[in-house]
PDB file of C-alpha atoms in Angstrom:
ATOM      1  CA  MET A   1      17.725 -22.646 -12.080  1.00 40.00           C
ATOM      2  CA  ARG A   2      15.104 -20.296 -13.469  1.00 44.00           C
ATOM      3  CA  VAL A   3      12.314 -22.417 -11.964  1.00 41.00           C
ATOM      4  CA  LEU A   4      14.119 -22.569  -8.637  1.00 37.00           C
ATOM      5  CA  GLY A   5      14.534 -18.797  -8.622  1.00 41.00           C
ATOM      6  CA  LYS A   6      10.814 -18.311  -9.222  1.00 43.00           C
ATOM      7  CA  GLN A   7      10.019 -20.699  -6.421  1.00 42.00           C
ATOM      8  CA  ILE A   8      12.268 -18.794  -4.029  1.00 37.00           C
ATOM      9  CA  ILE A   9      10.603 -15.495  -4.980  1.00 41.00           C
ATOM     10  CA  CYS A  10       7.141 -16.989  -4.524  1.00 42.00           C
ATOM     11  CA  THR A  11       7.978 -18.447  -1.141  1.00 38.00           C
ATOM     12  CA  GLY A  12       9.596 -15.230   0.054  1.00 42.00           C
ATOM     13  CA  ALA A  13       6.668 -13.132  -1.068  1.00 42.00           C
ATOM     14  CA  ALA A  14       4.176 -15.385   0.652  1.00 42.00           C
ATOM     15  CA  LEU A  15       6.174 -15.344   3.870  1.00 39.00           C
ATOM     16  CA  ILE A  16       6.383 -11.572   3.778  1.00 41.00           C
ATOM     17  CA  ALA A  17       2.623 -11.289   3.309  1.00 40.00           C
ATOM     18  CA  LEU A  18       1.923 -13.720   6.151  1.00 38.00           C
ATOM     19  CA  ALA A  19       4.334 -11.975   8.479  1.00 39.00           C
ATOM     20  CA  VAL A  20       2.840  -8.575   7.792  1.00 38.00           C
ATOM     21  CA  ILE A  21      -0.721  -9.882   8.217  1.00 36.00           C
ATOM     22  CA  SER A  22       0.160 -11.350  11.606  1.00 37.00           C
ATOM     23  CA  TRP A  23       2.047  -8.249  12.769  1.00 39.00           C
ATOM     24  CA  PRO A  24       0.561  -7.389  16.167  1.00 40.00           C
ATOM     25  CA  LEU A  25      -0.044  -3.703  15.512  1.00 38.00           C
ATOM     26  CA  PRO A  26      -3.474  -2.081  15.397  1.00 39.00           C
ATOM     27  CA  ALA A  27      -4.495  -0.123  12.305  1.00 38.00           C
ATOM     28  CA  ALA A  28      -5.225   2.941  14.447  1.00 38.00           C
ATOM     29  CA  ALA A  29      -1.645   3.288  15.673  1.00 41.00           C
ATOM     30  CA  HIS A  30      -0.603   5.963  13.188  1.00 49.00           C
ATOM     31  CA  ILE A  31      -0.176   9.031  15.350  1.00 44.00           C
ATOM     32  CA  ILE A  32       3.027   8.730  17.316  1.00 43.00           C
ATOM     33  CA  SER A  33       3.329  11.145  20.239  1.00 41.00           C
ATOM     34  CA  GLY A  34       6.426  13.232  20.758  1.00 43.00           C
ATOM     35  CA  ALA A  35       8.720  14.994  18.339  1.00 45.00           C
ATOM     36  CA  GLN A  36       9.686  12.951  15.322  1.00 54.00           C
ATOM     37  CA  GLY A  37      12.855  13.252  13.338  1.00 62.00           C
ATOM     38  CA  GLY A  38      13.038  14.182   9.716  1.00 75.00           C
ATOM     39  CA  PHE A  39      13.865  12.062   6.707  1.00 82.00           C
ATOM     40  CA  GLY A  40      14.674   8.901   8.679  1.00 82.00           C
ATOM     41  CA  SER A  41      11.342   8.885  10.566  1.00 79.00           C
ATOM     42  CA  GLY A  42       9.379   9.570   7.406  1.00 80.00           C
ATOM     43  CA  PHE A  43      11.207   6.828   5.514  1.00 87.00           C
ATOM     44  CA  ALA A  44      10.668   4.299   8.291  1.00 85.00           C
ATOM     45  CA  HIS A  45       6.923   4.949   8.757  1.00 80.00           C
ATOM     46  CA  PRO A  46       5.608   3.094   5.673  1.00 85.00           C
ATOM     47  CA  LEU A  47       8.140   0.319   6.185  1.00 87.00           C
ATOM     48  CA  THR A  48       7.243  -0.312   9.829  1.00 86.00           C
ATOM     49  CA  GLY A  49       3.456   0.125   9.508  1.00 87.00           C
ATOM     50  CA  PRO A  50       2.070  -3.209   8.230  1.00 92.00           C
ATOM     51  CA  ASP A  51      -1.180  -1.640   6.979  1.00 93.00           C
ATOM     52  CA  HIS A  52       0.660   0.954   4.927  1.00 92.00           C
ATOM     53  CA  PHE A  53       3.177  -1.589   3.678  1.00 95.00           C
ATOM     54  CA  LEU A  54       0.527  -4.035   2.492  1.00 96.00           C
ATOM     55  CA  ALA A  55      -1.466  -1.373   0.624  1.00 96.00           C
ATOM     56  CA  MET A  56       1.576   0.100  -1.102  1.00 96.00           C
ATOM     57  CA  PHE A  57       2.922  -3.318  -1.994  1.00 97.00           C
ATOM     58  CA  ALA A  58      -0.498  -4.270  -3.414  1.00 98.00           C
ATOM     59  CA  VAL A  59      -0.557  -1.141  -5.627  1.00 98.00           C
ATOM     60  CA  GLY A  60       2.647  -2.259  -7.331  1.00 97.00           C
ATOM     61  CA  LEU A  61       1.461  -5.873  -7.510  1.00 97.00           C
ATOM     62  CA  TRP A  62      -1.897  -4.869  -9.054  1.00 97.00           C
ATOM     63  CA  GLY A  63      -0.215  -2.545 -11.565  1.00 97.00           C
ATOM     64  CA  ALA A  64       2.075  -5.351 -12.681  1.00 97.00           C
ATOM     65  CA  GLN A  65      -0.863  -7.737 -12.962  1.00 97.00           C
ATOM     66  CA  MET A  66      -2.926  -5.266 -15.054  1.00 96.00           C
ATOM     67  CA  GLY A  67       0.035  -4.626 -17.344  1.00 95.00           C
ATOM     68  CA  GLY A  68       0.381  -1.879 -19.925  1.00 94.00           C
ATOM     69  CA  ARG A  69       0.412   1.668 -18.666  1.00 95.00           C
ATOM     70  CA  ALA A  70      -0.941   0.572 -15.275  1.00 96.00           C
ATOM     71  CA  VAL A  71       2.491  -0.804 -14.390  1.00 96.00           C
ATOM     72  CA  TRP A  72       3.658   2.780 -13.872  1.00 96.00           C
ATOM     73  CA  THR A  73       0.503   4.956 -13.691  1.00 96.00           C
ATOM     74  CA  LEU A  74      -0.783   3.307 -10.504  1.00 97.00           C
ATOM     75  CA  PRO A  75       2.508   3.457  -8.553  1.00 95.00           C
ATOM     76  CA  VAL A  76       3.167   7.031  -9.717  1.00 95.00           C
ATOM     77  CA  THR A  77      -0.351   8.259  -8.892  1.00 96.00           C
ATOM     78  CA  PHE A  78      -0.365   6.841  -5.380  1.00 96.00           C
ATOM     79  CA  PRO A  79       2.511   8.911  -3.853  1.00 93.00           C
ATOM     80  CA  LEU A  80       1.446  12.045  -5.708  1.00 93.00           C
ATOM     81  CA  ILE A  81      -2.089  11.936  -4.314  1.00 95.00           C
ATOM     82  CA  MET A  82      -0.742  10.792  -0.953  1.00 92.00           C
ATOM     83  CA  VAL A  83       1.097  14.079  -0.664  1.00 89.00           C
ATOM     84  CA  GLY A  84      -2.251  15.802  -1.285  1.00 91.00           C
ATOM     85  CA  GLY A  85      -3.685  13.880   1.682  1.00 92.00           C
ATOM     86  CA  GLY A  86      -0.860  15.165   3.850  1.00 86.00           C
ATOM     87  CA  VAL A  87      -1.535  18.745   2.726  1.00 86.00           C
ATOM     88  CA  MET A  88      -5.208  18.331   3.651  1.00 91.00           C
ATOM     89  CA  VAL A  89      -4.180  17.689   7.242  1.00 86.00           C
ATOM     90  CA  MET A  90      -1.908  20.708   7.365  1.00 82.00           C
ATOM     91  CA  ILE A  91      -4.592  23.098   6.067  1.00 87.00           C
ATOM     92  CA  GLY A  92      -7.292  21.608   8.289  1.00 88.00           C
ATOM     93  CA  ILE A  93      -9.523  19.889   5.743  1.00 91.00           C
ATOM     94  CA  PRO A  94     -11.281  16.960   7.496  1.00 91.00           C
ATOM     95  CA  LEU A  95     -11.345  13.486   5.942  1.00 91.00           C
ATOM     96  CA  PRO A  96     -13.523  11.151   8.002  1.00 90.00           C
ATOM     97  CA  GLY A  97     -13.134   7.396   8.204  1.00 92.00           C
ATOM     98  CA  ILE A  98      -9.357   7.337   7.652  1.00 93.00           C
ATOM     99  CA  GLU A  99      -8.722   4.074   9.469  1.00 93.00           C
ATOM    100  CA  ILE A 100     -11.602   2.335   7.707  1.00 95.00           C
ATOM    101  CA  GLY A 101     -10.391   3.731   4.374  1.00 95.00           C
ATOM    102  CA  ILE A 102      -6.915   2.368   4.980  1.00 96.00           C
ATOM    103  CA  ALA A 103      -8.203  -1.061   5.915  1.00 96.00           C
ATOM    104  CA  LEU A 104     -10.540  -1.072   2.900  1.00 97.00           C
ATOM    105  CA  SER A 105      -7.651  -0.167   0.646  1.00 97.00           C
ATOM    106  CA  ILE A 106      -5.840  -3.348   1.641  1.00 97.00           C
ATOM    107  CA  LEU A 107      -9.012  -5.456   1.315  1.00 97.00           C
ATOM    108  CA  ALA A 108     -10.039  -3.975  -2.039  1.00 97.00           C
ATOM    109  CA  LEU A 109      -6.589  -4.152  -3.606  1.00 98.00           C
ATOM    110  CA  GLY A 110      -6.135  -7.715  -2.370  1.00 97.00           C
ATOM    111  CA  LEU A 111      -9.478  -8.728  -3.871  1.00 98.00           C
ATOM    112  CA  ALA A 112      -8.668  -6.970  -7.156  1.00 98.00           C
ATOM    113  CA  ILE A 113      -5.469  -8.990  -7.417  1.00 98.00           C
ATOM    114  CA  ALA A 114      -7.085 -12.245  -6.289  1.00 97.00           C
ATOM    115  CA  LEU A 115      -9.812 -11.856  -8.906  1.00 97.00           C
ATOM    116  CA  ALA A 116      -7.335 -10.606 -11.563  1.00 96.00           C
ATOM    117  CA  TRP A 117      -9.677  -7.611 -12.048  1.00 96.00           C
ATOM    118  CA  ARG A 118      -8.557  -5.424 -14.943  1.00 96.00           C
ATOM    119  CA  PRO A 119     -10.900  -2.415 -15.046  1.00 96.00           C
ATOM    120  CA  ALA A 120     -10.512   0.632 -17.279  1.00 96.00           C
ATOM    121  CA  GLU A 121      -7.433   2.543 -16.218  1.00 95.00           C
ATOM    122  CA  TRP A 122      -9.416   5.574 -15.045  1.00 96.00           C
ATOM    123  CA  ILE A 123     -11.454   3.398 -12.682  1.00 97.00           C
ATOM    124  CA  ALA A 124      -8.284   1.905 -11.170  1.00 97.00           C
ATOM    125  CA  LEU A 125      -6.793   5.390 -10.789  1.00 97.00           C
ATOM    126  CA  ILE A 126      -9.868   6.729  -8.993  1.00 97.00           C
ATOM    127  CA  LEU A 127      -9.669   3.858  -6.491  1.00 96.00           C
ATOM    128  CA  ILE A 128      -5.917   4.381  -6.061  1.00 97.00           C
ATOM    129  CA  ALA A 129      -6.418   8.121  -5.567  1.00 96.00           C
ATOM    130  CA  TYR A 130      -8.964   7.646  -2.754  1.00 96.00           C
ATOM    131  CA  PHE A 131      -6.805   5.079  -1.000  1.00 96.00           C
ATOM    132  CA  ALA A 132      -3.766   7.336  -1.386  1.00 96.00           C
ATOM    133  CA  LEU A 133      -5.651  10.233   0.236  1.00 95.00           C
ATOM    134  CA  CYS A 134      -6.399   8.072   3.288  1.00 94.00           C
ATOM    135  CA  HIS A 135      -2.811   6.913   3.635  1.00 93.00           C
ATOM    136  CA  GLY A 136      -1.466  10.387   2.968  1.00 91.00           C
ATOM    137  CA  TYR A 137      -3.809  11.846   5.593  1.00 92.00           C
ATOM    138  CA  ALA A 138      -2.515   9.345   8.174  1.00 88.00           C
ATOM    139  CA  HIS A 139       1.087  10.221   7.337  1.00 80.00           C
ATOM    140  CA  GLY A 140       0.298  13.931   7.250  1.00 79.00           C
ATOM    141  CA  ALA A 141      -1.092  13.851  10.771  1.00 77.00           C
ATOM    142  CA  GLU A 142       2.459  13.264  11.958  1.00 69.00           C
ATOM    143  CA  LEU A 143       3.993  16.150  10.004  1.00 67.00           C
ATOM    144  CA  PRO A 144       3.327  18.780  12.713  1.00 59.00           C
ATOM    145  CA  LEU A 145       5.170  16.527  15.177  1.00 63.00           C
ATOM    146  CA  SER A 146       8.236  16.268  12.967  1.00 60.00           C
ATOM    147  CA  ALA A 147      11.460  18.142  13.595  1.00 59.00           C
ATOM    148  CA  ASP A 148      11.660  18.734   9.824  1.00 73.00           C
ATOM    149  CA  PRO A 149       8.267  18.260   8.101  1.00 73.00           C
ATOM    150  CA  ALA A 150       9.670  18.645   4.566  1.00 77.00           C
ATOM    151  CA  ASP A 151      12.354  15.973   5.094  1.00 82.00           C
ATOM    152  CA  TYR A 152       9.766  13.728   6.780  1.00 80.00           C
ATOM    153  CA  ALA A 153       7.452  14.019   3.759  1.00 81.00           C
ATOM    154  CA  ILE A 154      10.307  13.268   1.348  1.00 86.00           C
ATOM    155  CA  GLY A 155      11.214  10.228   3.416  1.00 87.00           C
ATOM    156  CA  PHE A 156       7.777   8.663   3.358  1.00 86.00           C
ATOM    157  CA  VAL A 157       7.289   9.373  -0.332  1.00 89.00           C
ATOM    158  CA  LEU A 158      10.589   7.674  -1.224  1.00 93.00           C
ATOM    159  CA  ALA A 159       9.811   4.698   0.998  1.00 93.00           C
ATOM    160  CA  THR A 160       6.394   4.435  -0.671  1.00 94.00           C
ATOM    161  CA  GLY A 161       8.095   4.370  -4.067  1.00 94.00           C
ATOM    162  CA  MET A 162      10.439   1.593  -2.980  1.00 96.00           C
ATOM    163  CA  ILE A 163       7.518  -0.528  -1.716  1.00 96.00           C
ATOM    164  CA  HIS A 164       5.710   0.043  -5.025  1.00 97.00           C
ATOM    165  CA  LEU A 165       8.804  -1.117  -6.926  1.00 97.00           C
ATOM    166  CA  PHE A 166       9.026  -4.211  -4.729  1.00 97.00           C
ATOM    167  CA  GLY A 167       5.367  -4.961  -5.499  1.00 97.00           C
ATOM    168  CA  ILE A 168       5.940  -4.497  -9.220  1.00 97.00           C
ATOM    169  CA  GLY A 169       8.926  -6.842  -9.125  1.00 96.00           C
ATOM    170  CA  VAL A 170       7.035  -9.567  -7.279  1.00 96.00           C
ATOM    171  CA  GLY A 171       4.027  -9.078  -9.548  1.00 96.00           C
ATOM    172  CA  LEU A 172       6.084  -9.440 -12.732  1.00 95.00           C
ATOM    173  CA  ALA A 173       7.725 -12.556 -11.328  1.00 95.00           C
ATOM    174  CA  LEU A 174       4.440 -14.188 -10.332  1.00 94.00           C
ATOM    175  CA  ASN A 175       2.194 -13.194 -13.266  1.00 90.00           C
ATOM    176  CA  LYS A 176       3.247 -15.942 -15.687  1.00 87.00           C
ATOM    177  CA  PRO A 177       3.837 -19.104 -13.584  1.00 90.00           C
ATOM    178  CA  VAL A 178       0.771 -21.423 -13.419  1.00 91.00           C
ATOM    179  CA  GLY A 179      -1.370 -18.910 -15.230  1.00 90.00           C
ATOM    180  CA  GLY A 180      -0.925 -16.146 -12.689  1.00 93.00           C
ATOM    181  CA  LYS A 181      -2.400 -18.175  -9.832  1.00 94.00           C
ATOM    182  CA  LEU A 182       0.543 -17.361  -7.574  1.00 95.00           C
ATOM    183  CA  ALA A 183      -0.090 -13.639  -7.891  1.00 96.00           C
ATOM    184  CA  ARG A 184      -3.775 -14.174  -7.294  1.00 97.00           C
ATOM    185  CA  GLY A 185      -3.057 -16.280  -4.225  1.00 96.00           C
ATOM    186  CA  LEU A 186      -0.851 -13.537  -2.829  1.00 97.00           C
ATOM    187  CA  GLY A 187      -3.677 -11.084  -3.479  1.00 97.00           C
ATOM    188  CA  ALA A 188      -5.997 -13.286  -1.420  1.00 97.00           C
ATOM    189  CA  LEU A 189      -3.522 -13.187   1.461  1.00 97.00           C
ATOM    190  CA  ILE A 190      -3.386  -9.401   1.203  1.00 97.00           C
ATOM    191  CA  GLY A 191      -7.197  -9.287   1.243  1.00 97.00           C
ATOM    192  CA  LEU A 192      -7.184 -11.336   4.475  1.00 97.00           C
ATOM    193  CA  GLY A 193      -4.831  -8.700   5.896  1.00 96.00           C
ATOM    194  CA  GLY A 194      -7.420  -6.068   4.983  1.00 96.00           C
ATOM    195  CA  ILE A 195     -10.051  -7.905   6.982  1.00 96.00           C
ATOM    196  CA  TYR A 196      -7.624  -8.120   9.913  1.00 96.00           C
ATOM    197  CA  PHE A 197      -7.304  -4.347   9.932  1.00 95.00           C
ATOM    198  CA  LEU A 198     -10.907  -3.583   9.030  1.00 95.00           C
ATOM    199  CA  VAL A 199     -12.542  -5.319  12.007  1.00 94.00           C
ATOM    200  CA  PRO A 200     -10.869  -3.143  14.702  1.00 93.00           C
ATOM    201  CA  ALA A 201     -11.250  -0.010  12.567  1.00 92.00           C
ATOM    202  CA  VAL A 202     -15.022  -0.533  12.240  1.00 92.00           C
ATOM    203  CA  THR A 203     -15.310  -1.438  15.927  1.00 90.00           C
ATOM    204  CA  ALA A 204     -13.533   1.728  16.974  1.00 86.00           C
ATOM    205  CA  ALA A 205     -15.567   3.969  14.637  1.00 74.00           C
TER     206      ALA A 205
END
């Protein structure tokens, strides 16, 4: 039963990754015109944006793969810095190359998982912080359109945390079977998703 459960988890995770990679939405489609709601809209944004979902899922997966403090420091750092990216938008600080940065976050995190890269924690946190700024900036660009910016921000931070937890759970389940090859294979799929988003982002730049 335990082996069957692991197989079900592995299959489900792979199908989720493949579905998100093939999602027919461009990486540049972050700014939604018209007034947004509050908490509900903020909560839905990371869940319905495949580029955001993949990156946030990969943060949890990589943290679980690295083990130790990284299991919680990476997923905690990402939403905290992401809020900073949103604030940068509100106070008018420019951050160029957002779409490329978002696509690179998926590619880099996928490769880190595929290669089972375990750098010093501070190196991983610097990478996570930069990627979080890019994602937070994209989310923050929608705050002025929200009916309730504070509730919108709370919504997308909570959704981000849930995706991180999902990534951690999948990572912990896949780390031990067949020497961690399942987790690495999922990382490779995520990396392919990064390429999918990177090509149009570079073309549009």
